[in-house]
Coordinates of C-alpha atoms in Angstrom, one line a residue:
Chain R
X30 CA -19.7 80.7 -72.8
X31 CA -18.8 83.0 -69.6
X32 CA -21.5 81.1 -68.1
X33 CA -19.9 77.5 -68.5
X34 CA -16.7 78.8 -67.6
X35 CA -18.2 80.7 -64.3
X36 CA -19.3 77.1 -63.7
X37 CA -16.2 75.0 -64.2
X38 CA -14.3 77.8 -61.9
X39 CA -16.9 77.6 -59.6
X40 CA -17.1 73.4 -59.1
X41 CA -13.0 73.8 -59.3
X42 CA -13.0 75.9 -56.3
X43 CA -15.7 73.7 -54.8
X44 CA -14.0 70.4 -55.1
X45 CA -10.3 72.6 -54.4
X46 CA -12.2 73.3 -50.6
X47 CA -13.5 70.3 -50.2
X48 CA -10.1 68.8 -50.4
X49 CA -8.6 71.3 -47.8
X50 CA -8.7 70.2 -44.2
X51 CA -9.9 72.0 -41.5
X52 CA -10.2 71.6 -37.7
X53 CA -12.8 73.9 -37.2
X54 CA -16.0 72.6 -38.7
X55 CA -18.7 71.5 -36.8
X56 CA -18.9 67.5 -38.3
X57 CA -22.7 66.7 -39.7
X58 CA -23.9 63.4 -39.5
X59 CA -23.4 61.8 -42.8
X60 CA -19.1 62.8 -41.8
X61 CA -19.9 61.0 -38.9
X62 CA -21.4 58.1 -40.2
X63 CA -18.3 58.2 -43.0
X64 CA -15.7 58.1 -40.1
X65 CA -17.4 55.0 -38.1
X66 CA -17.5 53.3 -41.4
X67 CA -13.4 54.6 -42.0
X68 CA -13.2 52.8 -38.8
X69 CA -14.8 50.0 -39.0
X70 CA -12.9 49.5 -42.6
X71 CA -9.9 48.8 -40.8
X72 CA -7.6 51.5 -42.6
X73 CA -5.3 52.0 -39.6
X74 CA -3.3 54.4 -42.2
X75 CA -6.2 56.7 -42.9
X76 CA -6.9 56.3 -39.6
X77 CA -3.9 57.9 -38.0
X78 CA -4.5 60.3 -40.7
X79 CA -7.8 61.4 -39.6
X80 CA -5.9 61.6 -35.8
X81 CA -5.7 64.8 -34.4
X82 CA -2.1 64.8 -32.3
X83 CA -2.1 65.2 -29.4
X84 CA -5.2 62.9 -29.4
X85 CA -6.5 61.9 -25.9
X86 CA -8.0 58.1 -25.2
X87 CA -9.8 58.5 -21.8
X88 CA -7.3 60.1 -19.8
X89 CA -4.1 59.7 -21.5
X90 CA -2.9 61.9 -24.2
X91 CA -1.3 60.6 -26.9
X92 CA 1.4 63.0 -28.2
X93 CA 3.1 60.5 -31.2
X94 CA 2.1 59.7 -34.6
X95 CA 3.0 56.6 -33.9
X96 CA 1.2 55.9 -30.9
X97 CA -1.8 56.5 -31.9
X98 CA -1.0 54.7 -35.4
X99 CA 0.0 51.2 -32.8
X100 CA -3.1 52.1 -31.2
X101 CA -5.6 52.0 -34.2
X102 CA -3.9 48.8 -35.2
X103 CA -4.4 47.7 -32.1
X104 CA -8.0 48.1 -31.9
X105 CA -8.6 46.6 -35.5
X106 CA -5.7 43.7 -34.4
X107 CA -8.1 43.1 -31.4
X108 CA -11.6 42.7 -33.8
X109 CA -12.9 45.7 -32.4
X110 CA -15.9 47.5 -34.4
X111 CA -18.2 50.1 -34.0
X112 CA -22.0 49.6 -35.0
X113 CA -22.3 51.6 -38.3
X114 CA -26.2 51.8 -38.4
X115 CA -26.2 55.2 -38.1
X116 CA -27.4 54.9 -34.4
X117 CA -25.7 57.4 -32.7
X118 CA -26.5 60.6 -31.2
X119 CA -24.0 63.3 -31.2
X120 CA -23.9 66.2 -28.7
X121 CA -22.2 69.6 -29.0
X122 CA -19.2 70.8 -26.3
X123 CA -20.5 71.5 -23.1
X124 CA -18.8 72.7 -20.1
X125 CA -18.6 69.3 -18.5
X126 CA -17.6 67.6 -21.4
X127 CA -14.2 66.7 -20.4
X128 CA -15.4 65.1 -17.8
X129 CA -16.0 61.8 -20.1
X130 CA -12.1 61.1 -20.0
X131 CA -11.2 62.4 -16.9
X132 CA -11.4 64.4 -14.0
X133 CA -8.0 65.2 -14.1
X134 CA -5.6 68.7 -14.6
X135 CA -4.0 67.1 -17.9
X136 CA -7.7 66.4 -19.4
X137 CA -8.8 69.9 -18.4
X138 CA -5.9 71.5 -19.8
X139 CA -6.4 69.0 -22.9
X140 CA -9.6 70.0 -23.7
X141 CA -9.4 73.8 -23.1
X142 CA -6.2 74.0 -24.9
X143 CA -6.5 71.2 -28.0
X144 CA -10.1 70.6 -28.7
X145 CA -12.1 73.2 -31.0
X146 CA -15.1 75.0 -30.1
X147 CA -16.7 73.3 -33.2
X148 CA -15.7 69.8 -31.6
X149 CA -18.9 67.3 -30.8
X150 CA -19.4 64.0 -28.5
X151 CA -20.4 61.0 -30.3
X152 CA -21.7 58.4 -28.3
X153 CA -21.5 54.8 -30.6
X154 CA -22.4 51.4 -29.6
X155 CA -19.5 49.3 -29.7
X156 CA -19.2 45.2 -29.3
X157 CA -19.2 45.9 -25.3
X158 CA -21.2 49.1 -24.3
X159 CA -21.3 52.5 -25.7
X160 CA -17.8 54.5 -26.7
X161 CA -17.4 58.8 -26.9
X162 CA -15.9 60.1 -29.9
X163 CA -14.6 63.2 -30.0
X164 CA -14.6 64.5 -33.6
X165 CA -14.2 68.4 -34.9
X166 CA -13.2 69.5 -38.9
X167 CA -13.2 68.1 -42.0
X168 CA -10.9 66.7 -44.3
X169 CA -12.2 65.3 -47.4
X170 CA -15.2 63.5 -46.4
X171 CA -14.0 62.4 -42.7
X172 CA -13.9 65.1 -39.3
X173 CA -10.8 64.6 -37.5
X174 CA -10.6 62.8 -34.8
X175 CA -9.7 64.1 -31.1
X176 CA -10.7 61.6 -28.7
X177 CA -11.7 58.3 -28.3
X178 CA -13.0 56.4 -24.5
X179 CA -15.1 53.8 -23.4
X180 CA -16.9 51.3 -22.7
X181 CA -19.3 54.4 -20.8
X182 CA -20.3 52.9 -17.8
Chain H
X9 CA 48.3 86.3 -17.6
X10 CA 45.6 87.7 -20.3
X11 CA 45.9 84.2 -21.5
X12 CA 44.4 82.9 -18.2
X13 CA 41.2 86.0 -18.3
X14 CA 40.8 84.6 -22.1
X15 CA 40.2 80.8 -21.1
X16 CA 38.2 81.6 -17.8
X17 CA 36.1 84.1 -20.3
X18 CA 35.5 80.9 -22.8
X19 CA 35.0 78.4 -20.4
X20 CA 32.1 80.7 -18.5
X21 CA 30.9 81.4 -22.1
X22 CA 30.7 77.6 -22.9
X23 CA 29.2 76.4 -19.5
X24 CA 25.8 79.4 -19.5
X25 CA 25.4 78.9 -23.0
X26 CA 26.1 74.6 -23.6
X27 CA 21.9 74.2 -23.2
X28 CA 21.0 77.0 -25.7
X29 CA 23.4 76.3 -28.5
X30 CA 22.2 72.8 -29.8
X31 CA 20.9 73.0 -33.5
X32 CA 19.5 71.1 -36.0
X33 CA 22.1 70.2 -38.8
X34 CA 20.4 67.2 -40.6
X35 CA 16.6 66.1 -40.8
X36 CA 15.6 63.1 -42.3
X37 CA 11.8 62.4 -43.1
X38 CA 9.0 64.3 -41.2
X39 CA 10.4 65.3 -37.3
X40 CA 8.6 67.1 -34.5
X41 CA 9.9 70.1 -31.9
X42 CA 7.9 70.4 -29.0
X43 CA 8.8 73.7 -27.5
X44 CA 6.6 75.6 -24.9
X45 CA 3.7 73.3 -25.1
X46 CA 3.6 73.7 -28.9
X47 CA 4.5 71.1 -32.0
X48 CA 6.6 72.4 -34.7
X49 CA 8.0 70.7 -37.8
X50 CA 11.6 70.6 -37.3
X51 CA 14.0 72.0 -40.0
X52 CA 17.8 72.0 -40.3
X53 CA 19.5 75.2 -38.7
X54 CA 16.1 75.0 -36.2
X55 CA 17.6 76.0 -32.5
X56 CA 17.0 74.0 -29.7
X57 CA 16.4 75.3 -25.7
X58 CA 16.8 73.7 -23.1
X59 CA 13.3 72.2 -22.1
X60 CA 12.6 71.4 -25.8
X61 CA 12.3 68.0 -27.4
X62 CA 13.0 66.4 -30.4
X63 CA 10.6 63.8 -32.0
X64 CA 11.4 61.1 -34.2
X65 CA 8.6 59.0 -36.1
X66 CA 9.4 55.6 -36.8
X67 CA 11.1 56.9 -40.3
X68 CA 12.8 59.5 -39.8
X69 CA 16.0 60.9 -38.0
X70 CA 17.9 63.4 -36.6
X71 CA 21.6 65.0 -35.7
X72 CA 22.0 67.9 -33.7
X73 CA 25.2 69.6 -32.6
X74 CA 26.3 71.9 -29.7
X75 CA 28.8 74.6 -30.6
X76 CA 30.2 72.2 -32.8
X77 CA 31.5 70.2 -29.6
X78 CA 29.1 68.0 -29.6
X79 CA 27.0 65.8 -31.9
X80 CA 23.9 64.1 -31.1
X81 CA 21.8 61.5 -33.1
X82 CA 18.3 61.3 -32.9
X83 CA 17.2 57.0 -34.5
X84 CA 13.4 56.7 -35.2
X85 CA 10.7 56.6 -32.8
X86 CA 12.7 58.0 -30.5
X87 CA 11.6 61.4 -27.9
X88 CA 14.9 63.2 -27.0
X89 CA 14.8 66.3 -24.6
X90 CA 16.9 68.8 -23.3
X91 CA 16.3 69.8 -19.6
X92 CA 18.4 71.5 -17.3
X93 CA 19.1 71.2 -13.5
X94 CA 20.9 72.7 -10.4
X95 CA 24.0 70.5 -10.2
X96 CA 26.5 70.7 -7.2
X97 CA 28.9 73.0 -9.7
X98 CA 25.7 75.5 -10.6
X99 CA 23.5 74.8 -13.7
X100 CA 24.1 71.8 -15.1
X101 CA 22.7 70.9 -19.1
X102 CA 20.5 67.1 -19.0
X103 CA 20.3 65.3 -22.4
X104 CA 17.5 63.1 -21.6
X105 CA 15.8 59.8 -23.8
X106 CA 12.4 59.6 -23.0
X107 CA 12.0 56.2 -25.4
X108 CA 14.3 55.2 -28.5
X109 CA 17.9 55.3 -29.4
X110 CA 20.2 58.1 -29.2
X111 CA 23.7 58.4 -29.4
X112 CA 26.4 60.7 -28.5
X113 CA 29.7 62.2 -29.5
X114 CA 31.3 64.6 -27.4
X115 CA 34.0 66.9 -27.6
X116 CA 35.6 68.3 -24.7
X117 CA 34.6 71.6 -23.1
X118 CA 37.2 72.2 -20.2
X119 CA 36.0 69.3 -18.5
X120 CA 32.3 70.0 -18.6
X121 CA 29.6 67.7 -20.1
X122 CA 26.0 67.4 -20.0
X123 CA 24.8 64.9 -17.9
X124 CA 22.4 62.1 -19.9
X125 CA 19.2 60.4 -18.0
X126 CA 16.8 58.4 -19.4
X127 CA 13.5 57.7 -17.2
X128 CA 15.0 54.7 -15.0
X129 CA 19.5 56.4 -14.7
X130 CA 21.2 59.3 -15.1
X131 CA 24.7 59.2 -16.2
X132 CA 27.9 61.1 -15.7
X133 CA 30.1 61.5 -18.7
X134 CA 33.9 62.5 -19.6
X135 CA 35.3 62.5 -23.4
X136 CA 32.7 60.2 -24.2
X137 CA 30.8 58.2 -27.3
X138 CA 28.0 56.4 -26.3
X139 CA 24.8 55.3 -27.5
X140 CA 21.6 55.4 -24.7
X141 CA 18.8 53.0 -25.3
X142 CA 15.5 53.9 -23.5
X143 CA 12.9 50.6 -24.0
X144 CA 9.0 51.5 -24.2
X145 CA 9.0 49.3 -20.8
X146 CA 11.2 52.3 -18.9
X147 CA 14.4 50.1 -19.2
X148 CA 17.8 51.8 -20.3
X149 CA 20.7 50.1 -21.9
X150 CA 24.2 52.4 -22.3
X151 CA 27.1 51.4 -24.6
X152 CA 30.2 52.8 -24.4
X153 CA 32.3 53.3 -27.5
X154 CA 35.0 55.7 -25.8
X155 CA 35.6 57.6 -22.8
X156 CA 34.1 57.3 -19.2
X157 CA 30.7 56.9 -18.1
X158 CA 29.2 56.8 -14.7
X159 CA 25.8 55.4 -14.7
X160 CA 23.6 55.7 -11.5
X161 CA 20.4 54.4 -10.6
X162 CA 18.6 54.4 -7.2
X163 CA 21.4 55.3 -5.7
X164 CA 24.4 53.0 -7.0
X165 CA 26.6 54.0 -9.9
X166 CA 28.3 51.3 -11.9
X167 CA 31.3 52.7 -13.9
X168 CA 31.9 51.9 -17.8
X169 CA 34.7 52.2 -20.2
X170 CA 35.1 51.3 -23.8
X171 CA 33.6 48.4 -25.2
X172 CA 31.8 48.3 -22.0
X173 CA 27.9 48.4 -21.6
X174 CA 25.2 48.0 -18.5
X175 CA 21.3 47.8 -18.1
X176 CA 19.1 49.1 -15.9
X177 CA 15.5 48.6 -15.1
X178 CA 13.1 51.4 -14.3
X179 CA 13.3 51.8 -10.4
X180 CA 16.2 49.4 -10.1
X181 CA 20.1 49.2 -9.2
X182 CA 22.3 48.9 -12.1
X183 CA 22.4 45.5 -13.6
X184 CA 26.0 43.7 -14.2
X185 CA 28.1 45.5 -16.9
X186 CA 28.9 43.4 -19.9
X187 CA 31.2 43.1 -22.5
X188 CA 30.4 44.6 -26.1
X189 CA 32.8 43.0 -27.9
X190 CA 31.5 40.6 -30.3
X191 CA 27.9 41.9 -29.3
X192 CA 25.5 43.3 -32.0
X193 CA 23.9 45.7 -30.4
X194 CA 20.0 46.4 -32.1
X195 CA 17.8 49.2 -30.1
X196 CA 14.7 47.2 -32.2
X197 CA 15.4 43.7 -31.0
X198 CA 16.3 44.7 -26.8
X199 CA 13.1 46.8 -27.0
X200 CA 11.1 44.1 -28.7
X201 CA 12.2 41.9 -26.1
X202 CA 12.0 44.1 -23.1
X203 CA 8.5 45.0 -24.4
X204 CA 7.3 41.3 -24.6
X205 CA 8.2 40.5 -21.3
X206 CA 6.6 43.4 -20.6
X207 CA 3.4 42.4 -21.1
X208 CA 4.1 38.8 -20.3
X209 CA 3.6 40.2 -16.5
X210 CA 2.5 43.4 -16.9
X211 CA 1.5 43.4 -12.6
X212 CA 5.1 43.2 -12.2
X213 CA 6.0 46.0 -14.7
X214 CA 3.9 48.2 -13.3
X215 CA 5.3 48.0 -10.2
X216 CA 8.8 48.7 -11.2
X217 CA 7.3 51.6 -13.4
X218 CA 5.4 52.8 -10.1
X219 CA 8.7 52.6 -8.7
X220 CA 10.4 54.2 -11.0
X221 CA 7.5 57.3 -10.7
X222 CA 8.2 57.2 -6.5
X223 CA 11.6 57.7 -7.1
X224 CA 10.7 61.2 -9.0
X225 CA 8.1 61.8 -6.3
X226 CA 10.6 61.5 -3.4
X227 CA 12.9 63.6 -5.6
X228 CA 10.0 66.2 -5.6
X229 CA 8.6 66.3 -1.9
X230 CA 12.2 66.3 -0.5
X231 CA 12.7 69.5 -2.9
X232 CA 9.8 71.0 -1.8
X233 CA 10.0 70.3 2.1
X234 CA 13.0 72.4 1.4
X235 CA 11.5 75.2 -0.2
X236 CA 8.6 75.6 2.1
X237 CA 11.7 75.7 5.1
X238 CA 13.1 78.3 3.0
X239 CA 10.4 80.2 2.7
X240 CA 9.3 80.4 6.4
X241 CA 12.9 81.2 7.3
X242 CA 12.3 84.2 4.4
X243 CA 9.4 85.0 5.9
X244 CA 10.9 85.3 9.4
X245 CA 14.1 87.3 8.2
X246 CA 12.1 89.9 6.7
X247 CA 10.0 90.7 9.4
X248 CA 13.9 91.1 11.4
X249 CA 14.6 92.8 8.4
X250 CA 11.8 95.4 8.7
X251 CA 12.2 95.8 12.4
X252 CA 15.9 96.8 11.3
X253 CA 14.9 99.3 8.8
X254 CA 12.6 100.9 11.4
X255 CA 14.7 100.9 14.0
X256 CA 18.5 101.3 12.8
X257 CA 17.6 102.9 9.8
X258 CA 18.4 102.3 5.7
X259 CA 21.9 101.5 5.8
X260 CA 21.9 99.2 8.7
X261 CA 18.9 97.4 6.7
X262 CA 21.2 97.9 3.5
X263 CA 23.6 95.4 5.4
X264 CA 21.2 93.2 7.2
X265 CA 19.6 92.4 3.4
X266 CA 22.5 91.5 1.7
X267 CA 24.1 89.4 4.6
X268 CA 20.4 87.6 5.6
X269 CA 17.8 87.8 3.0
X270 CA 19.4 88.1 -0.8
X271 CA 21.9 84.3 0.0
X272 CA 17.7 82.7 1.0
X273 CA 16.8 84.1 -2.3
X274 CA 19.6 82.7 -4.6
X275 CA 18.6 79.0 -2.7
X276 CA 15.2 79.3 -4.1
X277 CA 15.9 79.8 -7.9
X278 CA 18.0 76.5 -7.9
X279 CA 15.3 74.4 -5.4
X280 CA 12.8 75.2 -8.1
X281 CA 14.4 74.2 -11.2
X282 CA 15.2 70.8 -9.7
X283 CA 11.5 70.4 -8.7
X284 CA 10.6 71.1 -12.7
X285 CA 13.3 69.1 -13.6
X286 CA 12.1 66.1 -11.4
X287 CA 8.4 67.0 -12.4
X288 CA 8.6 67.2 -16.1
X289 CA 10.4 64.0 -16.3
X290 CA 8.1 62.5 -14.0
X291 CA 5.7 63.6 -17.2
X292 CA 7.4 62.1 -19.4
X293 CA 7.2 59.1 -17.5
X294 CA 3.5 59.5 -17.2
X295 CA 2.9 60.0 -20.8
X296 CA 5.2 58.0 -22.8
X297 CA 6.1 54.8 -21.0
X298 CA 3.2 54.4 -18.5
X299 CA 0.6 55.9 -21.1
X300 CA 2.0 53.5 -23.7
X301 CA 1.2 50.7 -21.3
X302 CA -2.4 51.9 -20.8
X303 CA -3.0 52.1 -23.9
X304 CA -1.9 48.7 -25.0
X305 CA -3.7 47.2 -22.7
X306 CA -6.7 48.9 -23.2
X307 CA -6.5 47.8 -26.8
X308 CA -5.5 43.9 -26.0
X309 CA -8.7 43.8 -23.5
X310 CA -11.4 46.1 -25.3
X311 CA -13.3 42.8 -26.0
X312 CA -12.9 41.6 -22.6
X313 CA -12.7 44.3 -20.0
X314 CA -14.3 42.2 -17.2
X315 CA -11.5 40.3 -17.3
X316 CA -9.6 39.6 -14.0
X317 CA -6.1 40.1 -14.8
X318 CA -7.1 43.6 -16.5
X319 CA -9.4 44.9 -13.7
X320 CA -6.8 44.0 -11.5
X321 CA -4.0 46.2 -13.8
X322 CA -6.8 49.0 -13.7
X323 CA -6.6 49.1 -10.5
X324 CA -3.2 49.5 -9.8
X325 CA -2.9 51.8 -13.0
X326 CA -5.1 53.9 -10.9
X327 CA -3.0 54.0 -8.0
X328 CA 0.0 54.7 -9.7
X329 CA -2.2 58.1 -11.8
X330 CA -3.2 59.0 -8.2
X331 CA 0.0 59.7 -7.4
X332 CA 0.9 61.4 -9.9
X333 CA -1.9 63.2 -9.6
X334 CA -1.3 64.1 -5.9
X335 CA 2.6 64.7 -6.0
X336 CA 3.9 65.9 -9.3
X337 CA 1.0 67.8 -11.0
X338 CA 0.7 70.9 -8.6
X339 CA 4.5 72.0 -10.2
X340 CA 3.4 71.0 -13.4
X341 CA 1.3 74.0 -15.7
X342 CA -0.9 74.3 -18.8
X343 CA 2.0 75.0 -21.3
X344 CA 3.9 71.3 -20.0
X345 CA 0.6 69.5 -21.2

């Protein structure tokens, strides 16, 4: 009986952590694959939800809620998709790794002050070349997003 | 005569304290604080200093008050910040709208009110309710419900009374006042509409915007040519001053500082706040009405970014960044981003 009940605590507190949101979690590929699908859903809501503010789309950081809320909308508004076959290839923080957005003072400072440790480069194909996202943590299934640029040149 | 000590007393009181006495006294829905580089949920009774913003989403709302003088109403989606500045009667409190609809209600505080910009005017005030429109496009619209308001842009300053209201466009003159009478005024609608023709031409909006930025920029290097002056005048007394010291001795240096050195040091304080003030509302600028831009436009052409008309707003995009870039971002540091 002490057994069953160890159990039921333990899948409580399992499913109780899975819930919570974090920003520091290094995203695994299956989260990825989630989010590009979230995306490519066209849930603007959950979206903006799963928006780390300030949020940073190639060089310009995005400070409001409801920018980057206009901005997913946007995007989905415009018929723009990501390819969800799993194709992409993820690369951890390096020291150059702002230099995808920007080579600016606001990026640097961005990236040294708002993006995690845990944070990771995914490089998608999208409908006109290859986009970076920048995703770190977990909330529920989905990482968070913290930046978004393309088409890579 | 103790009377007179009592009032001068207050009135001091009033004008070093008028930026650090605004509070939250209503909240309604989820609002931000941006204070020293940091996002906080705001909560009634939540202090306010000068340099800190408040942040409306698109709904919620807030009212602030300053020593119960003043009220101040923050409308939804709106970025409202207070900054200060060297004025030519000492430090001088700015209410600035970066985007959205604020109004105001002031009391009177011996003749002393904050002065209210937005990114494209900055307006002089006395015994005043007005409401200050800032459009996502940089454009300002001012209505005046009582008192006197002095609304300069680019140099020309376009006096309103009651009932009275003017518009301005970012890095242009005043516009013709109108009439309010009889006139619905909606901050959605004017912003929807400014915003449409917006990106109906957005070349040409770009340009003003870029003109808009200059005008900070000029604001900026004139500040600074200043300062540098200053400082090699500094630099020249104190080697006098040194050669006093060694050769007249500590009083006669005494004398020499307070008469030639400390009056170049009390010129710098005030040249520097102005060159924040001018370079964290060139930021603003940057982030809220030029970023918006870019990013709409990024969105509208993701499927098509070979596309003439967008390559070409790229471009100038990029000029306008270099700028800033080159001119505003050495005063800016790592807690303004």
């Amino acid at each position: 009986m002490k057994k069953i009940a160890n159990v039921i605590i333990s899948i409580v507190i399992l499913l109780v952590l899975s819930s919570c949101a974090t920003m520091k979690a290094v995203p695994k590929d299956r989260a990825i694959a989630k989010f590009i699908e979230l995306y490519n859903s066209g849930d603007t809501v959950r979206m903006t939800e799963m928006t780390s503010i300030p949020m940073l789309i190639d060089g310009e950081i995005v400070a409001r809620n409801t920018d980057a809320d206009f901005f997913w909308n946007s995007l989905a508004k415009a018929g723009f998709t990501l390819d969800g076959s799993e194709s992409f290839t993820v690369e951890p923080l390096g020291a150059n790794s702002s230099l995808v957005f920007g080579d600016t003072m606001e990026v640097g400072t961005f990236f040294a002050k708002y993006v995690p440790e845990t944070a990771v480069l995914v490089r998608v194909k999208g409908p006109v070349g290859d986009f970076i996202l920048l995703l770190s943590g977990r909330k529920g299934p989905y990482p968070f997003i913290f930046g978004f640029t393309g088409p890579l040149l | 005569m103790k009377k007179i000590f009592l009032i001068i007393f207050i009135a001091i009181i009033a004008i070093t304290t008028y930026g650090q006495n605004t509070s939250l006294v209503y909240v309604d829905g989820w609002v931000d604080i941006r204070s020293a580089g940091e996002l906080f949920e705001a909560f009634p009774g939540d202090s306010l200093r000068a340099g800190d913003s408040v942040i409306t989403g698109s709904d919620s709302y807030a009212e602030l008050e300053q020593k119960n003088l003043s009220s101040i109403f923050v409308e939804p989606d709106s970025i409202f910040t207070i900054r200060e500045m060297e004025g030519s009667s000492g430090k001088e409190t700015v209410l600035s709208t970066t985007v959205g609809s604020v109004s105001f209600k002031f009391g009177k505080l011996f003749g002393i009110e904050p002065i209210i910009a937005t990114p494209s005017m900055v307006a002089g005030i006395r015994g005043t309710e007005l409401t200050v429109y800032a459009g996502e496009d940089g454009s300002t619209l001012i209505a005046v419900d009582s008192g006197l308001v002095t609304v300069e842009s680019q140099g020309v300053s376009v006096d309103l009374v009651k009932d009275e209201g003017v518009e301005v466009l970012p890095g242009e003159v005043p516009g013709e006042k109108f009439s309010l009478l009889g006139r619905e005024m909606d901050f959605a609608s004017w912003n929807a509409e400014k915003y449409e023709s917006l990106i109906a031409d957005p070349e040409t909006g770009l340009k003003h915007m870029g003109n808009q930025l200059d005008g900070f920029i000029t604001e900026i290097v004139i500040l600074d040519n200043l300062l540098t002056e200053l400082k090699m005048e500094k630099e020249y007394i104190k080697k006098e001053w040194q050669k006093i010291l060694d050769e007249q001795g500590k009083e006669q240096g005494k004398a020499f500082f307070n008469k030639n050195v400390h009056p170049l040091d009390l010129k710098t304080g005030p040249l520097f706040l102005n060159i924040r003030y001018y370079s964290l509302s060139s930021l603003s600028f940057r982030r809220f009405i030029l970023g918006g831009l870019y990013l709409d436009m990024k969105a509208r052409y993701i499927m098509d970014v070979n596309n003439n008309e967008y390559q070409k707003f790229l471009s100038m995009y990029e000029d306008v960044m270099n700028s800033f870039e080159e001119s505003v971002v050495p005063f800016l540091d790592a807690n303004d981003i």
